[in-house]
mmCIF file of C-alpha atoms in Angstrom:
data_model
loop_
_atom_site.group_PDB
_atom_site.id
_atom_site.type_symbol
_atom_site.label_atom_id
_atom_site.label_comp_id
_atom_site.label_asym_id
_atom_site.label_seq_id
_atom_site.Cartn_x
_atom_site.Cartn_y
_atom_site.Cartn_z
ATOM 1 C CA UNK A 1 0.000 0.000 0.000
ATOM 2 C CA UNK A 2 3.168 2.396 0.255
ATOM 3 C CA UNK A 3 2.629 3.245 -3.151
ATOM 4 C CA UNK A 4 -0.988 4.275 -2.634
ATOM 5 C CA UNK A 5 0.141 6.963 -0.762
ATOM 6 C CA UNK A 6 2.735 7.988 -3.484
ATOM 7 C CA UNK A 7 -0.198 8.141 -6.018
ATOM 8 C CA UNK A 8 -1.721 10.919 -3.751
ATOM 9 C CA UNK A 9 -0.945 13.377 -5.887
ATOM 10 C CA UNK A 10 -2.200 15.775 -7.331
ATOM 11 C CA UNK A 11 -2.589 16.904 -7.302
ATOM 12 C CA UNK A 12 -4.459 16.706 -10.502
ATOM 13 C CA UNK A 13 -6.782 15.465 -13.533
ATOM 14 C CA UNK A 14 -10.280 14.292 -13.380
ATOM 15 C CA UNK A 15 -14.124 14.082 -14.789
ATOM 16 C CA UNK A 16 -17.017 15.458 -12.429
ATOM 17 C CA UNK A 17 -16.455 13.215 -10.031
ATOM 18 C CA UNK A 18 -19.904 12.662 -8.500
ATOM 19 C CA UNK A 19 -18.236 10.016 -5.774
ATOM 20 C CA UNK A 20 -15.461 12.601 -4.669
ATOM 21 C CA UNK A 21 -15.212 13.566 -1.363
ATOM 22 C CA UNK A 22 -17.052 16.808 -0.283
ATOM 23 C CA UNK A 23 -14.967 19.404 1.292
ATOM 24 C CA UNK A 24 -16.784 22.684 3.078
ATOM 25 C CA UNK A 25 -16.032 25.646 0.804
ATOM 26 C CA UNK A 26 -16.132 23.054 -2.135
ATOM 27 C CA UNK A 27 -16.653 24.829 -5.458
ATOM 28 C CA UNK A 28 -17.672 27.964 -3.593
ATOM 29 C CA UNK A 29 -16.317 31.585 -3.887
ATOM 30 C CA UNK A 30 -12.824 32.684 -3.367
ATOM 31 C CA UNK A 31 -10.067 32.254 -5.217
ATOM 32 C CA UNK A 32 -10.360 30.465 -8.870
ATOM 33 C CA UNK A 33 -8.258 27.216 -8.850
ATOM 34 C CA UNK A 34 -6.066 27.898 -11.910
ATOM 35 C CA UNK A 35 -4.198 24.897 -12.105
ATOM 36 C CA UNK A 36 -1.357 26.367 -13.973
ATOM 37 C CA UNK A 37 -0.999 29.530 -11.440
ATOM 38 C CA UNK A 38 -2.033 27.600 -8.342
ATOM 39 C CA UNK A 39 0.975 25.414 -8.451
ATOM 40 C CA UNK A 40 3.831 27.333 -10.692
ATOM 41 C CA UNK A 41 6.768 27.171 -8.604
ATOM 42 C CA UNK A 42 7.158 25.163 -5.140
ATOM 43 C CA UNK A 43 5.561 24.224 -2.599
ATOM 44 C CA UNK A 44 5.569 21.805 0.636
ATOM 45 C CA UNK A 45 2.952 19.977 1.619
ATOM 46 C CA UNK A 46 2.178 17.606 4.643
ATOM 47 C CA UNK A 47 -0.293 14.651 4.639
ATOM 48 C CA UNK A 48 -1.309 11.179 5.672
ATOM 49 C CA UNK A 49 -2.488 8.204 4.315
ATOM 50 C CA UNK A 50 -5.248 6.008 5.941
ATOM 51 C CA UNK A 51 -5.678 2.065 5.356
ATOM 52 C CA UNK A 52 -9.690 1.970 6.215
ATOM 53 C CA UNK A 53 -9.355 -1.972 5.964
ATOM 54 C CA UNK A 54 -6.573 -1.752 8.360
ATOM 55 C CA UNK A 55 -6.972 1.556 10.272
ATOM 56 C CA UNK A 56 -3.356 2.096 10.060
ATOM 57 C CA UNK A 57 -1.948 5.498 8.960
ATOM 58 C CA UNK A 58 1.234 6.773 7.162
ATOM 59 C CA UNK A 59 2.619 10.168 7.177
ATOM 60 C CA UNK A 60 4.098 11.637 4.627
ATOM 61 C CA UNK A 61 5.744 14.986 3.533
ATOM 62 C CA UNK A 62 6.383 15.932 -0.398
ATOM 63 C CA UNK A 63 7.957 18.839 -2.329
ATOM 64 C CA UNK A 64 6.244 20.017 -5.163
ATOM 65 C CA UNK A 65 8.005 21.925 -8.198
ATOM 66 C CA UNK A 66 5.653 23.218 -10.695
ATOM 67 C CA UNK A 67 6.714 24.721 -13.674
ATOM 68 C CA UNK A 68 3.859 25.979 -16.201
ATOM 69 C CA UNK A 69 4.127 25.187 -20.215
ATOM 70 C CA UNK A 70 2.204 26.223 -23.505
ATOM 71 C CA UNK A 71 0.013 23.375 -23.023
ATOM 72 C CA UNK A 72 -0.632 23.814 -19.592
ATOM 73 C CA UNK A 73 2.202 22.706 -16.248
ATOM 74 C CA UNK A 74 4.479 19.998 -15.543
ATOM 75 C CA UNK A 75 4.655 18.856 -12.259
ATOM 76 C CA UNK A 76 6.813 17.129 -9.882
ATOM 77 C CA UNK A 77 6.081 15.787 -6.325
ATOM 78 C CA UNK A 78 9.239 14.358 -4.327
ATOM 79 C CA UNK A 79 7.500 12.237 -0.943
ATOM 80 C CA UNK A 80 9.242 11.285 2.049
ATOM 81 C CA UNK A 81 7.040 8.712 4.142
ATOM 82 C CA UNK A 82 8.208 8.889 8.041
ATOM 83 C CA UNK A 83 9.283 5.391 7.038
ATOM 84 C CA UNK A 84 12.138 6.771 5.469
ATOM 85 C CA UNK A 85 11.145 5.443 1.895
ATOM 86 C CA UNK A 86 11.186 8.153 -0.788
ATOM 87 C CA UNK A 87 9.161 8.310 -3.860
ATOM 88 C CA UNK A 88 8.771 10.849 -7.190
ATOM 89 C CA UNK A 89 6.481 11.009 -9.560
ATOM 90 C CA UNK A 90 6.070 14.045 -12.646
ATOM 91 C CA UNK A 91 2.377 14.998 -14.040
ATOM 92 C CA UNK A 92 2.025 16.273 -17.120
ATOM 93 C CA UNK A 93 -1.211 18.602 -17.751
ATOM 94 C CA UNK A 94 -2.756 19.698 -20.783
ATOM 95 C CA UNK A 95 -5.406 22.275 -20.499
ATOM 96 C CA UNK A 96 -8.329 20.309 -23.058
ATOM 97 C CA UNK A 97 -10.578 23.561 -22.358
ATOM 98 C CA UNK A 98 -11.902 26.511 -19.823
ATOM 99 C CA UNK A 99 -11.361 24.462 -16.728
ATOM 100 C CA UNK A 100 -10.932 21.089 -17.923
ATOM 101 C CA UNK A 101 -7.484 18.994 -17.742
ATOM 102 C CA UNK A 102 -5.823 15.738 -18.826
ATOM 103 C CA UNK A 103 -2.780 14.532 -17.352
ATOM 104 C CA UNK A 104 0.021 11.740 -17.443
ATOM 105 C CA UNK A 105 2.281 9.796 -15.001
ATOM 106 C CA UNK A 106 4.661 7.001 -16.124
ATOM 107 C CA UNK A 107 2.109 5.031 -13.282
ATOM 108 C CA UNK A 108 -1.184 6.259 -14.328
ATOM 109 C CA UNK A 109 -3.256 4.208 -16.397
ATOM 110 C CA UNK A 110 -4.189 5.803 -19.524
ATOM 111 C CA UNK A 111 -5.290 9.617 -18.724
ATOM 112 C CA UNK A 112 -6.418 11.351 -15.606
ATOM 113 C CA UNK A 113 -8.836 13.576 -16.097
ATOM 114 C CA UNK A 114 -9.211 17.104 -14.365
ATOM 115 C CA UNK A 115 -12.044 19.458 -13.942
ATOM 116 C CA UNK A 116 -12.001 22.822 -11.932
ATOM 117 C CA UNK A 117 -15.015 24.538 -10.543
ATOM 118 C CA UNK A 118 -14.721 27.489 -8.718
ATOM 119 C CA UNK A 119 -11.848 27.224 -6.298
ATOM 120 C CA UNK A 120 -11.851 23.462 -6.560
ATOM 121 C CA UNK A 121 -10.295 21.080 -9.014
ATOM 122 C CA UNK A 122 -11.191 17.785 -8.985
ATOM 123 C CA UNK A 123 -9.157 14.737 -10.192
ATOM 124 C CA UNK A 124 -9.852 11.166 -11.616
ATOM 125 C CA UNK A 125 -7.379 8.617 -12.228
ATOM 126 C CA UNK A 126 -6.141 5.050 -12.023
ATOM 127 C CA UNK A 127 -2.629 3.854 -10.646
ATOM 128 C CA UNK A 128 -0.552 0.969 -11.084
ATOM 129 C CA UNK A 129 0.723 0.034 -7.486
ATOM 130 C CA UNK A 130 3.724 -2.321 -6.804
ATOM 131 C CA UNK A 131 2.936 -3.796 -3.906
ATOM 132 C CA UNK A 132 4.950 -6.581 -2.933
ATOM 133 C CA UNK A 133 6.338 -8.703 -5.760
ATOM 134 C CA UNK A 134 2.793 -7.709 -8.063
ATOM 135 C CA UNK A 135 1.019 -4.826 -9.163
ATOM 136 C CA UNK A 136 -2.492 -3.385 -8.327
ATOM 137 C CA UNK A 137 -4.795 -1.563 -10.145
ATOM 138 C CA UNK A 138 -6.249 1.751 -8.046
ATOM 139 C CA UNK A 139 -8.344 4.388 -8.200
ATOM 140 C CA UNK A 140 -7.806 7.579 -7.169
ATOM 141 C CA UNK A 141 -10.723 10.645 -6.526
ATOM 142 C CA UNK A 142 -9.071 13.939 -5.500
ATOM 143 C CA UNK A 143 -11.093 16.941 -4.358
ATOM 144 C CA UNK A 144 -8.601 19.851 -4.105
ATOM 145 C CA UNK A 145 -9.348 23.100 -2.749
ATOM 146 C CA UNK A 146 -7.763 26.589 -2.810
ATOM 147 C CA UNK A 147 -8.110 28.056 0.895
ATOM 148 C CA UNK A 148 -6.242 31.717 -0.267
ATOM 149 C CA UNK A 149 -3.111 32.361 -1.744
ATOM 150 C CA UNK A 150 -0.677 29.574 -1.932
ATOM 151 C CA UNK A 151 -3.098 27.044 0.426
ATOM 152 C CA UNK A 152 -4.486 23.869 -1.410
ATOM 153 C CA UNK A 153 -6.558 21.158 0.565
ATOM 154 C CA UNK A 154 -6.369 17.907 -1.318
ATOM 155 C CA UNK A 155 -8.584 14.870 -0.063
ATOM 156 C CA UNK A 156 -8.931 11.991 -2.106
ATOM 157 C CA UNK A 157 -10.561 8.573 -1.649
ATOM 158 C CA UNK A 158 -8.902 5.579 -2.904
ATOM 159 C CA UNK A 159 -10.582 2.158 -4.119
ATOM 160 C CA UNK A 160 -9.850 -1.226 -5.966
ATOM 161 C CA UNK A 161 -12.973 -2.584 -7.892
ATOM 162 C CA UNK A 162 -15.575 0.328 -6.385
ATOM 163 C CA UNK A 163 -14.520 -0.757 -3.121
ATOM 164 C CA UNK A 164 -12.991 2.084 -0.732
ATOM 165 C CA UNK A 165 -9.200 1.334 0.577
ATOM 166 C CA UNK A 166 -8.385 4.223 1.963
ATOM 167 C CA UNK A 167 -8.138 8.257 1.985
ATOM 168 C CA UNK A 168 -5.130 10.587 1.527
ATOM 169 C CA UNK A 169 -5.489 14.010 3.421
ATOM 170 C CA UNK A 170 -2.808 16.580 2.047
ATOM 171 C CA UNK A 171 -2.055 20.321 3.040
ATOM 172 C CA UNK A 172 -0.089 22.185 0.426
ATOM 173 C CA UNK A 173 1.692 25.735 0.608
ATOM 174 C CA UNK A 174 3.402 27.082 -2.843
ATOM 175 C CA UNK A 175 5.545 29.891 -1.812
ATOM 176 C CA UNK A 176 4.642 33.255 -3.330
ATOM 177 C CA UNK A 177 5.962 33.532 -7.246
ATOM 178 C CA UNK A 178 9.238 35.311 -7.397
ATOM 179 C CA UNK A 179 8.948 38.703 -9.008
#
């Protein structure tokens, strides 16, 4: 499951996803999630993965390094687990129209798919997990919400075959663009 965690991420790509978690503030007023802007440059963010068939937890910290592009932002998230194992993974977003996102991750199957709505982007995706000696097939449904300037909430439920396997609760900062 250590690579559940890793999957968190984004941070980013989905359809309307009608079984994503609800956040308060979800889709409401305040600031516009803009993708590209939200996460240009980097950022730290602190989170924790929950096993629900296991109730166990693991903590986890990641750097983010956004950098935008014509077609929309590449993104990389470095994770440290308090295990000490280390993972990386780089999106790649295209903006397909106003507000709407694919993206691609040497682990994701086929494309994730990304709406935003107000200040909330939500993201839709499938992961291939190594877990052991084998690999797993998981899917991922992030709700990410912009709090202010440089604040993201990202929650995201996790499942294999419709059935839930656990959540990922992230805090994000992205420092302040350099002028």
């Amino acid at each position: 499951m250590r690579a559940v965690l890793a999957a968190l991420a984004l941070p980013v790509a989905l359809a309307a996803c009608a079984g994503a978690p609800k956040v308060v503030g979800e889709d409401g007023p305040g600031p516009a999630f803009a993708l590209e802007r939200t996460f240009a440059g980097r950022g730290t963010g602190e989170g924790v993965f929950r096993n629900t068939l296991t109730g166990s937890t693991r903590p986890f910290k990641v750097v983010f390094n956004g950098r935008r592009t014509a077609q929309g932002l590449d993104l990389a998230e470095d994770i440290a687990y308090a295990d000490g194992e280390t993972e990386r993974h780089v999106w790649r977003f295209r903006r397909v129209g106003p507000g709407r996102y694919e993206g691609r991750r040497d682990d994701v199957v086929g494309v994730a798919t990304g709406v935003e709505s107000g200040n909330t982007l939500r993201l839709s995706y499938d992961v291939k997990l190594k877990t052991g000696g084998s690999t797993a097939q998981v899917h991922f449904e992030d709700t990410l919400v912009r709090r202010g300037p440089g604040v993201v909430e990202n929650k995201a439920r996790v499942s294999k075959l419709g059935l839930p396997i656990g959540t990922v609760d992230i805090v994000i900062r992205m420092a302040a663009p350099r002028r």
